[in-house]
Every structure is written in C-alpha cells, then in structure tokens.
Amino acid sequence: MTDHVEGEPASDAGEAEGLAPDSDAGEGRRNFLTGASALAVGALATLAPIGAAVAAILDPLRRGDGETDLVLVTRLSAVPEDGTPRKFTVTSDLTDAWATYADAPVGAVYLRRVGEGVRALNVVCPHAGCFVGIAPDGSRFACPCHRSSFDLDGVVNDPSSPSPRDMDALDVEIRNQDEVWVRFQNFLPGREDKTPV
Ligand code: FES
C-alpha cells in the first residue's frame, strides 16, 4: 500500500519531471525541424527565380545556347549620314521569373555610319562600367568617370586612359534595306579581353 501510494506519485513525478519535458522537447525538436525544412524549401523556391532574374538582368538577350540574338535598334535613316555617332537605346521583350516586359530598355549603343555600313559600340566604358559620352567638339568619345578617351572607332587614343581595352564593338546587320539590327551584349569591365557578362 505504502509502495503503491508512494510509487504512484513517484511515477507521476517521473512523468512530470522526466517524460513530460522530454516529450515537450521532442515536440519542440519536431516543430523546429519542420520549420527549418519549410524555411529551406521556401528559400530554394525564392532563390531560383532570383537567380533567373539576375541572369536576365546581367545578360538580358542571351539565348539558352549562350548566343545573343540580334535586335532591331533603329532605322538607317535615323543614323547621321556624315559619320557623326548617335546614341540609341536598345530595347527588347524581357521575360524573367515573374513577368514579361515589352520593349524594356536593356542597354544603349552608339551607331555611326562608315561608308555603306554602320558600326555599333556599346556605350558602357570597359574600365569600370560608366557610360561613355561624346566630347563637346564631337571628335572622340570621352568617359566622364576616369577620363578614358576613345576615337570615333572606339579605339583608346590617349595612353593615360585607364580603360584596359577599346570600346566594345557589336555586330550589326542591315535588314530590309533600312533596319539596323545589333547583336547587343555586355562585357565584363576591367579586363583586356572581351568576356561576355
Ligand atoms: S569608367 Fe570609364 S574611365 Fe573609368
């Protein structure tokens, strides 16, 4: 009787002091693991589209095979006949992980007539990525950030220019006699070679 009476409270005490807290701890661990798993799955689900979006931003026109498509930039009649460079915004339909954007700006180029053809230069400076401008007298390109200087063909023409390479030339095609199509690409700044982004 005494053992029974004393044992029951001991047993209860065991549940109260040992089993119940262990059970709570087990429940806590399960909740923690369930929460952590949900967070991990949620993070992966979030990171995948972010990665796709970042890739789209860095190289908006790159196809699945790594090449970039030509995009229609302007009409030939909009490019000055006297060889003066003119800046044009490049737009394209963009699709990221969340939406499609029609005619979104993806960059800019200088177009310049040379003979019967047109040459295109990416406006981004190969030194550190600023936008290159045209010198006030129109005789050359000049970067406002660290004073790199390029001739109208985009070639570095001042040995003190910090740019490690010439401006990035882009492929151009004239289609249907009046359409200027450009294979628009961005390249890593700060390198001597043209490495696509
Ligand atoms: S970014 Fe153009 S000179 Fe530095």
PDB file of C-alpha atoms and ligand atoms in Angstrom:
ATOM      1  CA  MET A   1       0.000   0.000   0.000  1.00  0.00           C
ATOM      2  CA  THR A   2       2.728   2.321   1.013  1.00  0.00           C
ATOM      3  CA  ASP A   3       4.830   1.283  -2.021  1.00  0.00           C
ATOM      4  CA  HIS A   4       1.824   1.670  -4.224  1.00  0.00           C
ATOM      5  CA  VAL A   5       0.880   5.012  -2.748  1.00  0.00           C
ATOM      6  CA  GLU A   6       4.465   6.245  -2.768  1.00  0.00           C
ATOM      7  CA  GLY A   7       5.172   4.728  -6.147  1.00  0.00           C
ATOM      8  CA  GLU A   8       2.314   6.403  -7.914  1.00  0.00           C
ATOM      9  CA  PRO A   9       3.435   9.882  -7.033  1.00  0.00           C
ATOM     10  CA  ALA A  10       6.981   8.815  -7.951  1.00  0.00           C
ATOM     11  CA  SER A  11       5.667   7.608 -11.275  1.00  0.00           C
ATOM     12  CA  ASP A  12       3.693  10.798 -11.692  1.00  0.00           C
ATOM     13  CA  ALA A  13       6.749  12.715 -10.682  1.00  0.00           C
ATOM     14  CA  GLY A  14       8.715  10.775 -13.271  1.00  0.00           C
ATOM     15  CA  GLU A  15       6.220  11.792 -15.916  1.00  0.00           C
ATOM     16  CA  ALA A  16       6.098  15.302 -14.604  1.00  0.00           C
ATOM     17  CA  GLU A  17       9.832  15.756 -14.212  1.00  0.00           C
ATOM     18  CA  GLY A  18      11.188  13.447 -16.882  1.00  0.00           C
ATOM     19  CA  LEU A  19       8.802  12.219 -19.542  1.00  0.00           C
ATOM     20  CA  ALA A  20       6.725  15.301 -19.984  1.00  0.00           C
ATOM     21  CA  PRO A  21       9.703  17.656 -20.535  1.00  0.00           C
ATOM     22  CA  ASP A  22      11.312  15.060 -22.861  1.00  0.00           C
ATOM     23  CA  SER A  23       8.063  14.809 -24.714  1.00  0.00           C
ATOM     24  CA  ASP A  24       7.881  18.595 -24.946  1.00  0.00           C
ATOM     25  CA  ALA A  25      11.499  18.699 -26.094  1.00  0.00           C
ATOM     26  CA  GLY A  26      10.770  16.061 -28.712  1.00  0.00           C
ATOM     27  CA  GLU A  27       7.783  18.002 -29.869  1.00  0.00           C
ATOM     28  CA  GLY A  28       9.918  21.136 -29.930  1.00  0.00           C
ATOM     29  CA  ARG A  29      12.600  19.418 -31.988  1.00  0.00           C
ATOM     30  CA  ARG A  30       9.988  18.150 -34.439  1.00  0.00           C
ATOM     31  CA  ASN A  31       8.499  21.621 -34.747  1.00  0.00           C
ATOM     32  CA  PHE A  32      11.958  23.099 -35.205  1.00  0.00           C
ATOM     33  CA  LEU A  33      12.899  20.579 -37.900  1.00  0.00           C
ATOM     34  CA  THR A  34       9.566  21.041 -39.644  1.00  0.00           C
ATOM     35  CA  GLY A  35      10.040  24.821 -39.552  1.00  0.00           C
ATOM     36  CA  ALA A  36      13.643  24.588 -40.731  1.00  0.00           C
ATOM     37  CA  SER A  37      12.647  22.305 -43.611  1.00  0.00           C
ATOM     38  CA  ALA A  38       9.892  24.690 -44.614  1.00  0.00           C
ATOM     39  CA  LEU A  39      12.357  27.589 -44.492  1.00  0.00           C
ATOM     40  CA  ALA A  40      14.901  25.710 -46.599  1.00  0.00           C
ATOM     41  CA  VAL A  41      12.289  24.791 -49.211  1.00  0.00           C
ATOM     42  CA  GLY A  42      10.974  28.344 -49.161  1.00  0.00           C
ATOM     43  CA  ALA A  43      14.499  29.754 -49.563  1.00  0.00           C
ATOM     44  CA  LEU A  44      15.222  27.472 -52.522  1.00  0.00           C
ATOM     45  CA  ALA A  45      11.912  28.347 -54.127  1.00  0.00           C
ATOM     46  CA  THR A  46      12.781  32.026 -53.687  1.00  0.00           C
ATOM     47  CA  LEU A  47      16.421  31.832 -54.760  1.00  0.00           C
ATOM     48  CA  ALA A  48      15.758  30.013 -58.038  1.00  0.00           C
ATOM     49  CA  PRO A  49      13.677  32.798 -59.581  1.00  0.00           C
ATOM     50  CA  ILE A  50      16.046  35.418 -58.138  1.00  0.00           C
ATOM     51  CA  GLY A  51      18.929  33.661 -59.880  1.00  0.00           C
ATOM     52  CA  ALA A  52      16.988  33.576 -63.120  1.00  0.00           C
ATOM     53  CA  ALA A  53      16.092  37.228 -62.745  1.00  0.00           C
ATOM     54  CA  VAL A  54      19.694  38.233 -62.033  1.00  0.00           C
ATOM     55  CA  ALA A  55      20.878  36.272 -65.055  1.00  0.00           C
ATOM     56  CA  ALA A  56      18.259  38.001 -67.180  1.00  0.00           C
ATOM     57  CA  ILE A  57      19.358  41.400 -65.907  1.00  0.00           C
ATOM     58  CA  LEU A  58      23.050  40.738 -66.449  1.00  0.00           C
ATOM     59  CA  ASP A  59      22.627  39.390 -69.926  1.00  0.00           C
ATOM     60  CA  PRO A  60      19.086  40.106 -70.985  1.00  0.00           C
ATOM     61  CA  LEU A  61      19.329  38.910 -74.571  1.00  0.00           C
ATOM     62  CA  ARG A  62      21.302  35.722 -74.147  1.00  0.00           C
ATOM     63  CA  ARG A  63      19.616  32.632 -75.519  1.00  0.00           C
ATOM     64  CA  GLY A  64      19.735  29.220 -73.954  1.00  0.00           C
ATOM     65  CA  ASP A  65      22.696  28.259 -76.158  1.00  0.00           C
ATOM     66  CA  GLY A  66      24.786  31.191 -74.854  1.00  0.00           C
ATOM     67  CA  GLU A  67      24.494  33.278 -78.023  1.00  0.00           C
ATOM     68  CA  THR A  68      22.648  36.576 -78.184  1.00  0.00           C
ATOM     69  CA  ASP A  69      20.012  37.488 -80.717  1.00  0.00           C
ATOM     70  CA  LEU A  70      20.154  40.486 -82.988  1.00  0.00           C
ATOM     71  CA  VAL A  71      17.674  43.162 -82.006  1.00  0.00           C
ATOM     72  CA  LEU A  72      16.173  45.881 -84.157  1.00  0.00           C
ATOM     73  CA  VAL A  73      17.603  49.173 -82.861  1.00  0.00           C
ATOM     74  CA  THR A  74      16.505  51.818 -85.352  1.00  0.00           C
ATOM     75  CA  ARG A  75      16.088  52.767 -88.988  1.00  0.00           C
ATOM     76  CA  LEU A  76      19.122  53.536 -91.103  1.00  0.00           C
ATOM     77  CA  SER A  77      17.645  56.933 -91.875  1.00  0.00           C
ATOM     78  CA  ALA A  78      17.982  57.839 -88.179  1.00  0.00           C
ATOM     79  CA  VAL A  79      21.770  57.413 -88.246  1.00  0.00           C
ATOM     80  CA  PRO A  80      23.520  60.634 -89.393  1.00  0.00           C
ATOM     81  CA  GLU A  81      24.921  60.280 -92.882  1.00  0.00           C
ATOM     82  CA  ASP A  82      28.009  62.396 -92.084  1.00  0.00           C
ATOM     83  CA  GLY A  83      29.502  59.776 -89.737  1.00  0.00           C
ATOM     84  CA  THR A  84      28.536  61.542 -86.509  1.00  0.00           C
ATOM     85  CA  PRO A  85      27.846  58.946 -83.812  1.00  0.00           C
ATOM     86  CA  ARG A  86      24.378  58.904 -82.327  1.00  0.00           C
ATOM     87  CA  LYS A  87      23.252  57.144 -79.208  1.00  0.00           C
ATOM     88  CA  PHE A  88      20.295  54.745 -79.315  1.00  0.00           C
ATOM     89  CA  THR A  89      18.556  52.871 -76.533  1.00  0.00           C
ATOM     90  CA  VAL A  90      18.323  49.128 -77.089  1.00  0.00           C
ATOM     91  CA  THR A  91      15.024  47.585 -76.085  1.00  0.00           C
ATOM     92  CA  SER A  92      13.754  44.069 -76.057  1.00  0.00           C
ATOM     93  CA  ASP A  93      10.900  41.995 -74.737  1.00  0.00           C
ATOM     94  CA  LEU A  94      12.157  40.578 -71.468  1.00  0.00           C
ATOM     95  CA  THR A  95      10.872  37.618 -69.538  1.00  0.00           C
ATOM     96  CA  ASP A  96      12.092  36.974 -66.028  1.00  0.00           C
ATOM     97  CA  ALA A  97      10.842  34.621 -63.360  1.00  0.00           C
ATOM     98  CA  TRP A  98       7.841  36.802 -62.629  1.00  0.00           C
ATOM     99  CA  ALA A  99       6.648  38.582 -65.757  1.00  0.00           C
ATOM    100  CA  THR A 100       7.193  39.621 -69.356  1.00  0.00           C
ATOM    101  CA  TYR A 101       8.064  43.225 -70.148  1.00  0.00           C
ATOM    102  CA  ALA A 102       7.530  44.554 -73.664  1.00  0.00           C
ATOM    103  CA  ASP A 103      10.176  46.852 -75.132  1.00  0.00           C
ATOM    104  CA  ALA A 104      12.170  47.071 -71.907  1.00  0.00           C
ATOM    105  CA  PRO A 105      15.428  49.069 -72.132  1.00  0.00           C
ATOM    106  CA  VAL A 106      18.380  46.686 -71.908  1.00  0.00           C
ATOM    107  CA  GLY A 107      21.256  48.997 -72.828  1.00  0.00           C
ATOM    108  CA  ALA A 108      22.439  51.583 -75.324  1.00  0.00           C
ATOM    109  CA  VAL A 109      24.746  51.795 -78.302  1.00  0.00           C
ATOM    110  CA  TYR A 110      26.456  54.408 -80.400  1.00  0.00           C
ATOM    111  CA  LEU A 111      25.735  53.913 -84.093  1.00  0.00           C
ATOM    112  CA  ARG A 112      27.882  55.549 -86.721  1.00  0.00           C
ATOM    113  CA  ARG A 113      27.865  55.302 -90.472  1.00  0.00           C
ATOM    114  CA  VAL A 114      31.126  54.228 -92.029  1.00  0.00           C
ATOM    115  CA  GLY A 115      30.977  54.026 -95.816  1.00  0.00           C
ATOM    116  CA  GLU A 116      27.935  51.965 -96.750  1.00  0.00           C
ATOM    117  CA  GLY A 117      27.782  50.285 -93.387  1.00  0.00           C
ATOM    118  CA  VAL A 118      27.020  51.054 -89.765  1.00  0.00           C
ATOM    119  CA  ARG A 119      29.222  50.397 -86.777  1.00  0.00           C
ATOM    120  CA  ALA A 120      27.931  49.868 -83.258  1.00  0.00           C
ATOM    121  CA  LEU A 121      29.696  50.410 -79.951  1.00  0.00           C
ATOM    122  CA  ASN A 122      28.351  49.564 -76.522  1.00  0.00           C
ATOM    123  CA  VAL A 123      28.146  52.823 -74.534  1.00  0.00           C
ATOM    124  CA  VAL A 124      29.494  51.165 -71.390  1.00  0.00           C
ATOM    125  CA  CYS A 125      33.105  52.024 -70.591  1.00  0.00           C
ATOM    126  CA  PRO A 126      35.367  48.946 -70.436  1.00  0.00           C
ATOM    127  CA  HIS A 127      37.235  50.441 -67.486  1.00  0.00           C
ATOM    128  CA  ALA A 128      34.625  50.386 -64.732  1.00  0.00           C
ATOM    129  CA  GLY A 129      31.248  50.487 -66.415  1.00  0.00           C
ATOM    130  CA  CYS A 130      30.367  54.193 -66.624  1.00  0.00           C
ATOM    131  CA  PHE A 131      28.512  55.478 -69.660  1.00  0.00           C
ATOM    132  CA  VAL A 132      30.879  56.957 -72.225  1.00  0.00           C
ATOM    133  CA  GLY A 133      29.889  60.316 -73.661  1.00  0.00           C
ATOM    134  CA  ILE A 134      30.787  62.268 -76.783  1.00  0.00           C
ATOM    135  CA  ALA A 135      33.329  65.055 -76.358  1.00  0.00           C
ATOM    136  CA  PRO A 136      31.832  68.554 -76.829  1.00  0.00           C
ATOM    137  CA  ASP A 137      33.611  69.007 -80.154  1.00  0.00           C
ATOM    138  CA  GLY A 138      32.300  65.637 -81.388  1.00  0.00           C
ATOM    139  CA  SER A 139      35.767  64.406 -82.280  1.00  0.00           C
ATOM    140  CA  ARG A 140      36.005  61.484 -79.845  1.00  0.00           C
ATOM    141  CA  PHE A 141      34.319  59.528 -77.079  1.00  0.00           C
ATOM    142  CA  ALA A 142      35.160  60.554 -73.514  1.00  0.00           C
ATOM    143  CA  CYS A 143      34.335  58.775 -70.289  1.00  0.00           C
ATOM    144  CA  PRO A 144      33.374  61.199 -67.518  1.00  0.00           C
ATOM    145  CA  CYS A 145      34.420  58.906 -64.667  1.00  0.00           C
ATOM    146  CA  HIS A 146      38.188  58.497 -65.056  1.00  0.00           C
ATOM    147  CA  ARG A 147      38.809  60.249 -68.356  1.00  0.00           C
ATOM    148  CA  SER A 148      39.332  57.373 -70.725  1.00  0.00           C
ATOM    149  CA  SER A 149      39.394  58.689 -74.267  1.00  0.00           C
ATOM    150  CA  PHE A 150      38.497  56.830 -77.466  1.00  0.00           C
ATOM    151  CA  ASP A 151      38.460  57.824 -81.103  1.00  0.00           C
ATOM    152  CA  LEU A 152      35.228  57.556 -83.071  1.00  0.00           C
ATOM    153  CA  ASP A 153      36.009  53.927 -83.907  1.00  0.00           C
ATOM    154  CA  GLY A 154      36.104  53.250 -80.162  1.00  0.00           C
ATOM    155  CA  VAL A 155      39.881  52.798 -80.054  1.00  0.00           C
ATOM    156  CA  VAL A 156      41.736  54.120 -76.998  1.00  0.00           C
ATOM    157  CA  ASN A 157      43.500  57.238 -78.247  1.00  0.00           C
ATOM    158  CA  ASP A 158      45.111  58.556 -75.085  1.00  0.00           C
ATOM    159  CA  PRO A 159      47.805  56.479 -73.374  1.00  0.00           C
ATOM    160  CA  SER A 160      46.782  57.880 -69.995  1.00  0.00           C
ATOM    161  CA  SER A 161      43.310  56.337 -70.378  1.00  0.00           C
ATOM    162  CA  PRO A 162      42.713  53.731 -67.686  1.00  0.00           C
ATOM    163  CA  SER A 163      40.473  51.655 -69.940  1.00  0.00           C
ATOM    164  CA  PRO A 164      42.141  48.261 -70.463  1.00  0.00           C
ATOM    165  CA  ARG A 165      40.647  47.835 -73.950  1.00  0.00           C
ATOM    166  CA  ASP A 166      38.858  49.667 -76.718  1.00  0.00           C
ATOM    167  CA  MET A 167      35.117  50.271 -76.534  1.00  0.00           C
ATOM    168  CA  ASP A 168      33.152  47.107 -77.175  1.00  0.00           C
ATOM    169  CA  ALA A 169      32.186  46.800 -80.835  1.00  0.00           C
ATOM    170  CA  LEU A 170      28.983  44.906 -81.601  1.00  0.00           C
ATOM    171  CA  ASP A 171      27.846  43.029 -84.707  1.00  0.00           C
ATOM    172  CA  VAL A 172      25.497  44.965 -86.980  1.00  0.00           C
ATOM    173  CA  GLU A 173      23.237  43.808 -89.777  1.00  0.00           C
ATOM    174  CA  ILE A 174      21.198  45.961 -92.129  1.00  0.00           C
ATOM    175  CA  ARG A 175      17.998  44.160 -92.982  1.00  0.00           C
ATOM    176  CA  ASN A 176      15.264  45.115 -95.420  1.00  0.00           C
ATOM    177  CA  GLN A 177      17.458  47.997 -96.584  1.00  0.00           C
ATOM    178  CA  ASP A 178      16.543  50.290 -93.668  1.00  0.00           C
ATOM    179  CA  GLU A 179      16.582  48.271 -90.469  1.00  0.00           C
ATOM    180  CA  VAL A 180      19.629  48.397 -88.203  1.00  0.00           C
ATOM    181  CA  TRP A 181      19.921  45.217 -86.178  1.00  0.00           C
ATOM    182  CA  VAL A 182      22.567  44.862 -83.475  1.00  0.00           C
ATOM    183  CA  ARG A 183      23.781  41.825 -81.558  1.00  0.00           C
ATOM    184  CA  PHE A 184      23.679  43.597 -78.226  1.00  0.00           C
ATOM    185  CA  GLN A 185      25.944  42.269 -75.487  1.00  0.00           C
ATOM    186  CA  ASN A 186      27.558  43.476 -72.297  1.00  0.00           C
ATOM    187  CA  PHE A 187      31.121  42.546 -71.412  1.00  0.00           C
ATOM    188  CA  LEU A 188      32.997  42.437 -68.136  1.00  0.00           C
ATOM    189  CA  PRO A 189      34.752  45.730 -67.352  1.00  0.00           C
ATOM    190  CA  GLY A 190      38.315  45.942 -66.091  1.00  0.00           C
ATOM    191  CA  ARG A 191      39.730  43.265 -68.429  1.00  0.00           C
ATOM    192  CA  GLU A 192      41.806  43.402 -71.576  1.00  0.00           C
ATOM    193  CA  ASP A 193      39.709  40.724 -73.265  1.00  0.00           C
ATOM    194  CA  LYS A 194      36.030  40.959 -74.173  1.00  0.00           C
ATOM    195  CA  THR A 195      34.369  38.493 -71.841  1.00  0.00           C
ATOM    196  CA  PRO A 196      30.580  38.398 -72.195  1.00  0.00           C
ATOM    197  CA  VAL A 197      28.763  39.009 -68.943  1.00  0.00           C
TER     198      VAL A 197
HETATM  199  S1  FES B   1      34.750  54.006 -66.041  1.00  0.00           S
HETATM  200 FE1  FES B   1      35.395  55.000 -67.839  1.00  0.00          FE
HETATM  201  S2  FES B   1      37.370  55.674 -67.397  1.00  0.00           S
HETATM  202 FE2  FES B   1      36.758  54.656 -65.593  1.00  0.00          FE
END
